[in-house]
Coordinates of C-alpha atoms in Angstrom, one line a residue:
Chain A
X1 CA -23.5 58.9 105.5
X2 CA -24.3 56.9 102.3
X3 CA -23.5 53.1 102.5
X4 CA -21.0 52.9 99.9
X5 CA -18.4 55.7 102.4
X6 CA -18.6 52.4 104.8
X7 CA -15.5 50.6 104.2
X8 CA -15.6 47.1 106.2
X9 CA -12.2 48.1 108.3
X10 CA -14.5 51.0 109.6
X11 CA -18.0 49.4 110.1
X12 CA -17.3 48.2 113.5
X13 CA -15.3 51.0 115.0
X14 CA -18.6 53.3 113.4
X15 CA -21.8 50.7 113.8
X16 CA -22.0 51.7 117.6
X17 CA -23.0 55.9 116.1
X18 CA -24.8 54.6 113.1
X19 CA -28.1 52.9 114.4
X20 CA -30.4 54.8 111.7
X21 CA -31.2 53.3 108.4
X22 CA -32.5 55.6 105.6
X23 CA -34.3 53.7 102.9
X24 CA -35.0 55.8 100.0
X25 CA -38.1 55.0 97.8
X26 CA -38.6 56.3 94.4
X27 CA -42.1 55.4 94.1
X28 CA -41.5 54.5 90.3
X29 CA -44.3 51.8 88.4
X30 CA -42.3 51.7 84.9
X31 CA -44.4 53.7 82.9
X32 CA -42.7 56.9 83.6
X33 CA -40.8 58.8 80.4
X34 CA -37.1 59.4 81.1
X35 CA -37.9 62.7 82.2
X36 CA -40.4 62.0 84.4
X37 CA -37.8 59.1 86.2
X38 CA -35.5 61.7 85.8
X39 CA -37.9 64.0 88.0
X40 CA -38.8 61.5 90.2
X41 CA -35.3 60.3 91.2
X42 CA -34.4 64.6 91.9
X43 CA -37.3 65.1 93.9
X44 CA -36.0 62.3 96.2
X45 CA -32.5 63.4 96.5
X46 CA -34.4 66.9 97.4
X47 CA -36.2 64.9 99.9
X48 CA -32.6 63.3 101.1
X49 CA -30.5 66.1 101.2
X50 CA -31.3 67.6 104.5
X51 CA -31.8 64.8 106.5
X52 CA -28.4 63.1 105.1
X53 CA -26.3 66.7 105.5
X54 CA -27.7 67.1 109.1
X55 CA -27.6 63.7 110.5
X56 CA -24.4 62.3 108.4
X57 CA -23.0 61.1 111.8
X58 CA -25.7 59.0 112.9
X59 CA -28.0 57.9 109.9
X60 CA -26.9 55.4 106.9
X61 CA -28.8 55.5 103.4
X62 CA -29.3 52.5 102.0
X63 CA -29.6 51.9 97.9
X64 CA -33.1 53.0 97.3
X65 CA -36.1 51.0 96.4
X66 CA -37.5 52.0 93.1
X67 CA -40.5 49.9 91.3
X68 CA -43.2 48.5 92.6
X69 CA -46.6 47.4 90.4
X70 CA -48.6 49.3 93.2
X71 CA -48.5 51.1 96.4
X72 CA -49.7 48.1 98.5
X73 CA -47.4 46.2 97.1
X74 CA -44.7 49.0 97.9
X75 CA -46.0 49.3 101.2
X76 CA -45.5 45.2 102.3
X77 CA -42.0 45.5 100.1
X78 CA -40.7 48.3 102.4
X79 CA -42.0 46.6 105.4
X80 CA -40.0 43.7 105.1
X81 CA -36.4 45.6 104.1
X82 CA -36.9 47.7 107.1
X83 CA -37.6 44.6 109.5
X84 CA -34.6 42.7 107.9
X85 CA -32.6 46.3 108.4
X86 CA -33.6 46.5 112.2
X87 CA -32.6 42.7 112.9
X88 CA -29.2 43.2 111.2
X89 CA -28.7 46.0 114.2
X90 CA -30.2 48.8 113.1
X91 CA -32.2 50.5 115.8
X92 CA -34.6 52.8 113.3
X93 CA -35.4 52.6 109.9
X94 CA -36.7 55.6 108.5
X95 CA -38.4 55.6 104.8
X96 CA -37.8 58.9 103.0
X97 CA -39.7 59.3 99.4
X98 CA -40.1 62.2 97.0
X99 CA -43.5 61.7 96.0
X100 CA -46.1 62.8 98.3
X101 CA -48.3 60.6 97.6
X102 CA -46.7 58.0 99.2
X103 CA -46.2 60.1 102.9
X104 CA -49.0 58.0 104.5
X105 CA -47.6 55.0 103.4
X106 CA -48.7 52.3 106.2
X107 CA -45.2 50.9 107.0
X108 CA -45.5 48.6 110.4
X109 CA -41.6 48.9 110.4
X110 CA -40.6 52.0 110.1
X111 CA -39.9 54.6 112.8
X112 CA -41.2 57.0 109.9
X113 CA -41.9 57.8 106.6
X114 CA -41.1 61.2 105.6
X115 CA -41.9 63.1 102.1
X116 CA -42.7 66.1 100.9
X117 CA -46.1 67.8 101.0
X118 CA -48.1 68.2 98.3
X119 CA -48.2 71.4 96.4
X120 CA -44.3 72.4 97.0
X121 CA -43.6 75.6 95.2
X122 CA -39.5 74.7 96.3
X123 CA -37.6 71.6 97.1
X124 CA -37.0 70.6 100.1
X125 CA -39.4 73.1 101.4
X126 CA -38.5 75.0 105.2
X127 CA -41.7 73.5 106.0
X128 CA -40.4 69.5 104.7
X129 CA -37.0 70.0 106.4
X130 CA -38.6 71.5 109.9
X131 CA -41.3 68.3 109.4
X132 CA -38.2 66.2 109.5
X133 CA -36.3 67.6 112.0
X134 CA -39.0 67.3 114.3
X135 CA -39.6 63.8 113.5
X136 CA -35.6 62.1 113.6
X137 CA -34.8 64.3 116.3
X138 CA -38.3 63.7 118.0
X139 CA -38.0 59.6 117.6
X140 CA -34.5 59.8 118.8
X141 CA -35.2 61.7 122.2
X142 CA -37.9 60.0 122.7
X143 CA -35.7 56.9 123.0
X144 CA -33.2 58.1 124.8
X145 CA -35.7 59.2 127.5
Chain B
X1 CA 59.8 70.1 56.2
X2 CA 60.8 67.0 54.7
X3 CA 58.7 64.9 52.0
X4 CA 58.0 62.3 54.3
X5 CA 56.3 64.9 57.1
X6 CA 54.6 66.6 54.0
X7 CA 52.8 63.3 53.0
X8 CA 52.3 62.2 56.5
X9 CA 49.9 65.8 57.2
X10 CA 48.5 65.3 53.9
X11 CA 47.7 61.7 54.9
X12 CA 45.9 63.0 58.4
X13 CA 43.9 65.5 56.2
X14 CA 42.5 63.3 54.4
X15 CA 41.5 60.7 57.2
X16 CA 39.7 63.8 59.3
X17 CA 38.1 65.2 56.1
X18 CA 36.4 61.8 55.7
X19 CA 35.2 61.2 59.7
X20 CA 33.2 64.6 59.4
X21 CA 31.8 63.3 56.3
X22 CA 27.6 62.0 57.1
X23 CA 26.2 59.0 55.6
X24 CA 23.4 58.9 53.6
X25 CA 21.6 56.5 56.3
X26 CA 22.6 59.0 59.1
X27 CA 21.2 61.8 57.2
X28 CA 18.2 60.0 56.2
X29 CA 17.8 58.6 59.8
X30 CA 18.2 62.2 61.7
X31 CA 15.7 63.7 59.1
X32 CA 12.9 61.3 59.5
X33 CA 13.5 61.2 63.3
X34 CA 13.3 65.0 63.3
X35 CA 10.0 65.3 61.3
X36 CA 8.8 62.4 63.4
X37 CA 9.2 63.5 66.9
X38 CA 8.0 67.3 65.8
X39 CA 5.0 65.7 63.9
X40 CA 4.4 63.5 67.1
X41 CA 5.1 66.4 69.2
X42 CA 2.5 68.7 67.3
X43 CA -0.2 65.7 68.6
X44 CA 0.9 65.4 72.2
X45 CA 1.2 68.8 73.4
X46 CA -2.3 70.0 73.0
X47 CA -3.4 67.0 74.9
X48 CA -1.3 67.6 77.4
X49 CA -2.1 71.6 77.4
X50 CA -5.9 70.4 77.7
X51 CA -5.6 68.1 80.9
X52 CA -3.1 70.2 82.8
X53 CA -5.7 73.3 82.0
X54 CA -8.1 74.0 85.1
X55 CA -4.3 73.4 86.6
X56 CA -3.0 76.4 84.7
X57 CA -5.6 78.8 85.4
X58 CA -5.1 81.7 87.6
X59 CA -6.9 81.9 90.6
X60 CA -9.7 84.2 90.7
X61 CA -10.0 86.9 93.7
X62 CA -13.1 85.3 94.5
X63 CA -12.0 83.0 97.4
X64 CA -14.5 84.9 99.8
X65 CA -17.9 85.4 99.5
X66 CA -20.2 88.3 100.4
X67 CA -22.7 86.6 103.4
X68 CA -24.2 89.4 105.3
X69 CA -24.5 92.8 106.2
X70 CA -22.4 93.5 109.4
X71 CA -25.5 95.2 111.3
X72 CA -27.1 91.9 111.2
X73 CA -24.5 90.4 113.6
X74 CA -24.9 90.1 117.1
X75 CA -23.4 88.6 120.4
X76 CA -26.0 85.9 119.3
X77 CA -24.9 83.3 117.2
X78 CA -27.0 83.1 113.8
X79 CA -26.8 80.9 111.0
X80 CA -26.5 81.9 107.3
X81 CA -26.3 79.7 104.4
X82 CA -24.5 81.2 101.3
X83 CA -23.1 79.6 98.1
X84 CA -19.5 78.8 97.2
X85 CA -18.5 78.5 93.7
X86 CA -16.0 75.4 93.6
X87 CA -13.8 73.9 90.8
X88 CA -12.9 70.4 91.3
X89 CA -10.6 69.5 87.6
X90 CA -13.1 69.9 84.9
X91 CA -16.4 69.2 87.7
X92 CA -17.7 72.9 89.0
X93 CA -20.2 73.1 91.4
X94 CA -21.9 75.6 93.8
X95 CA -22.5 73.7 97.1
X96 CA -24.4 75.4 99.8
X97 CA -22.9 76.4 103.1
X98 CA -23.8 77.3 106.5
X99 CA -22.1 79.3 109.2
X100 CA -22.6 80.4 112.1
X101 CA -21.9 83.8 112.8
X102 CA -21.7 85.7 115.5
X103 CA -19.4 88.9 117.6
X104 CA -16.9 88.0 120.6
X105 CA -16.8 90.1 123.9
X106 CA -15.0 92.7 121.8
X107 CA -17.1 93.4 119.1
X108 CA -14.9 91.1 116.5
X109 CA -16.8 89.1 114.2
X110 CA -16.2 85.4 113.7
X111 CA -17.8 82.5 112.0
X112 CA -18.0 79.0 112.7
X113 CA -18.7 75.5 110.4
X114 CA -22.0 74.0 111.7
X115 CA -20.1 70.3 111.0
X116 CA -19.6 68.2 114.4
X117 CA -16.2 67.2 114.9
X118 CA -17.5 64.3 116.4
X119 CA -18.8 62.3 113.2
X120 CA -20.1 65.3 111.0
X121 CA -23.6 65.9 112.1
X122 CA -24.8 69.4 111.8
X123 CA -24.6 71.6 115.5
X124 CA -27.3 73.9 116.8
X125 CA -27.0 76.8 118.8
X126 CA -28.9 76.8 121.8
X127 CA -31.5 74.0 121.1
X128 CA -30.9 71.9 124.2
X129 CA -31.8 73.1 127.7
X130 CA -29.4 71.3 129.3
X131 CA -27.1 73.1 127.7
X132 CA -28.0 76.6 127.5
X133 CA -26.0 79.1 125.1
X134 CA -24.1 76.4 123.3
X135 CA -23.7 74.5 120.1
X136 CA -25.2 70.8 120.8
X137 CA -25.2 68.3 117.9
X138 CA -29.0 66.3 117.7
X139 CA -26.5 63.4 116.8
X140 CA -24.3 61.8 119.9
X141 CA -24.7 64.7 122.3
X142 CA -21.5 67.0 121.5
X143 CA -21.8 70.3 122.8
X144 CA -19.4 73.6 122.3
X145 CA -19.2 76.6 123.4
X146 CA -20.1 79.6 122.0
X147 CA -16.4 80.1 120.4
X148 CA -16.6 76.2 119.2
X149 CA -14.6 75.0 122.5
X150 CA -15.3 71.2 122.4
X151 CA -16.8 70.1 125.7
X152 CA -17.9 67.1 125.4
X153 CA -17.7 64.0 122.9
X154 CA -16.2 65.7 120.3
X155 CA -12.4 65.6 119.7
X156 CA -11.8 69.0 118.1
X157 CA -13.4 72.4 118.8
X158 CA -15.4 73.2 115.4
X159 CA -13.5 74.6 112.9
X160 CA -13.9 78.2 111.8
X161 CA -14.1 80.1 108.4
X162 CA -11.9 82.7 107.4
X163 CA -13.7 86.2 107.9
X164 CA -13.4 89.9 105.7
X165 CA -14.8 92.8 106.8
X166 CA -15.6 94.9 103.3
X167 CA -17.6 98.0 102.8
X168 CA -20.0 97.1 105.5
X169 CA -20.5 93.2 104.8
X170 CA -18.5 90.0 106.2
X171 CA -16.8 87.8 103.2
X172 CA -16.1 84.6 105.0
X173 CA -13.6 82.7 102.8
X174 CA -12.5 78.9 103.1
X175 CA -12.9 76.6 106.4
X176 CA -9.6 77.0 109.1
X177 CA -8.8 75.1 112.3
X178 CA -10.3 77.4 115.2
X179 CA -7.7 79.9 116.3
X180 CA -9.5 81.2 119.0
X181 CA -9.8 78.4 121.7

């Protein structure tokens, strides 16, 4: 669910289901036009949608992280929020952008970084929401095992 | 009728003529308050017409919505997503929905809502191997059975959606508590 369904009476009755963060990045620099942000911003709820409709019981979004002067910068930026995110309880954070470009983003953090892949004829593709599927569910088992 | 009784009703006359009789301050009072309240009236009522609207506006037949051929269903549970055309005031919107959809020992079709009554996660059929031939949620663990029975974790059994049979296709309309467990 997003952040702002959390009201405080329920955060502790619910923080025991909730242990994944979602943190959203736009990927924007400043120089887009307003359509281009515009496109940017859908292409990342496209990238949300499934995982947030699937998983609503166990992940939380966060308010997403939108400019950056560069990727490296980005990268270190996203690294930090998804330490701090883990240390206040969080068990995975997992980075979800709209741009492929920034898929193999090198985030020490994060349990993973999902986008689309390049080339998409549709949004989100069978092929993006069975990538992320695999992945959440994948990370999840895995540490449950 | 004597001279006094005669002066006295013409007396009485008089005083009732003159009580029906309207000032000029009532007359101009009523007046202005009439043309008022009908000129204030002629402004309120259209903008109360236009926010009562989608209120007032009949219902279409289209509560259900054509999914899927009926040849396509079998003792199998499958998953179809379809589109519902919703009106929320002025705000409409065509969300997309899944079901799952399968037949019952006696060949009667019925669908199921994919949402978890656990915390809302989306079920699965069949994707865990502890649990074979079940709905299991990827979330907490909940798993149902094949009529949305809750076994485990969840409080509920998973809801179901109202099913038509027409001219060879299921119409499943709007989301029911599950009448069959």
């Amino acid at each position: 669910m997003k952040f702002s369904e959390i009201e405080r009476e329920r955060w502790a009755e619910l923080q025991p289901y909730l242990d994944t963060a979602l943190l959203p990045l736009s990927g924007l620099t400043g120089k887009e036009s307003p359509y281009e942000a515009t496109a940017a911003l859908e292409r990342l709820r496209d990238a949300l949608d499934p995982i947030e409709q699937a998983y609503r019981g166990r992940v939380v979004t966060y308010p997403a992280l939108h400019y950056a002067s560069d990727d490296e910068s980005l990268a270190a930026l996203t690294d930090e929020l998804c330490e701090r995110l883990k240390r206040s309880g969080f068990r995975y954070c997992v980075v979800v952008t709209g741009e492929s470009r920034l898929r193999g983003l090198t985030v020490r953090n994060a349990s993973a970084v999902l986008g689309p892949e390049p080339e998409t004829k549709e949004a989100p593709s069978e092929l993006y929401r069975s990538y992320a599927k695999r992945t959440i569910e994948g990370m999840w088992r895995g540490a449950d095992a | 009728m004597s001279e006094h009784q005669q002066h006295g009703n013409h007396e009485s006359e008089h005083k009732e003529t003159k009580r029906r009789e309207m000032s000029r301050r009532q007359f101009l009072s009523y007046t202005l308050g009439g043309a008022s309240a009908f000129m204030a009236a002629g402004v309120v009522i259209p903008m109360l017409r236009f926010a009562v609207d989608p209120v007032l506006q009949a219902k279409g037949a289209g509560t259900l919505v054509k999914v899927v051929e009926v040849d396509k269903i079998t003792e199998e549970p499958a998953s179809f997503t379809f589109n519902v055309h919703q009106v929320d005031g002025w705000y409409e919107s065509d969300p997309e929905m899944v079901a799952w959809i399968s037949k019952d020992a006696d060949g009667n079709i019925f669908a199921l809502s994919p949402v978890c009554k656990h915390l809302g996660c989306a079920v699965n059929w069949n994707t865990n191997a502890e649990y074979q031939n079940q709905y299991f949620c990827p979330c907490h663990g909940a798993h149902y059975t094949k009529e949305g029975k809750n076994l485990a974790i969840a409080p509920a059994p998973l809801d179901e959606y109202q099913v038509e049979i027409q001219e060879g296709f299921v119409y499943l309309g709007p989301i029911k508590p599950n009448e069959r467990v």
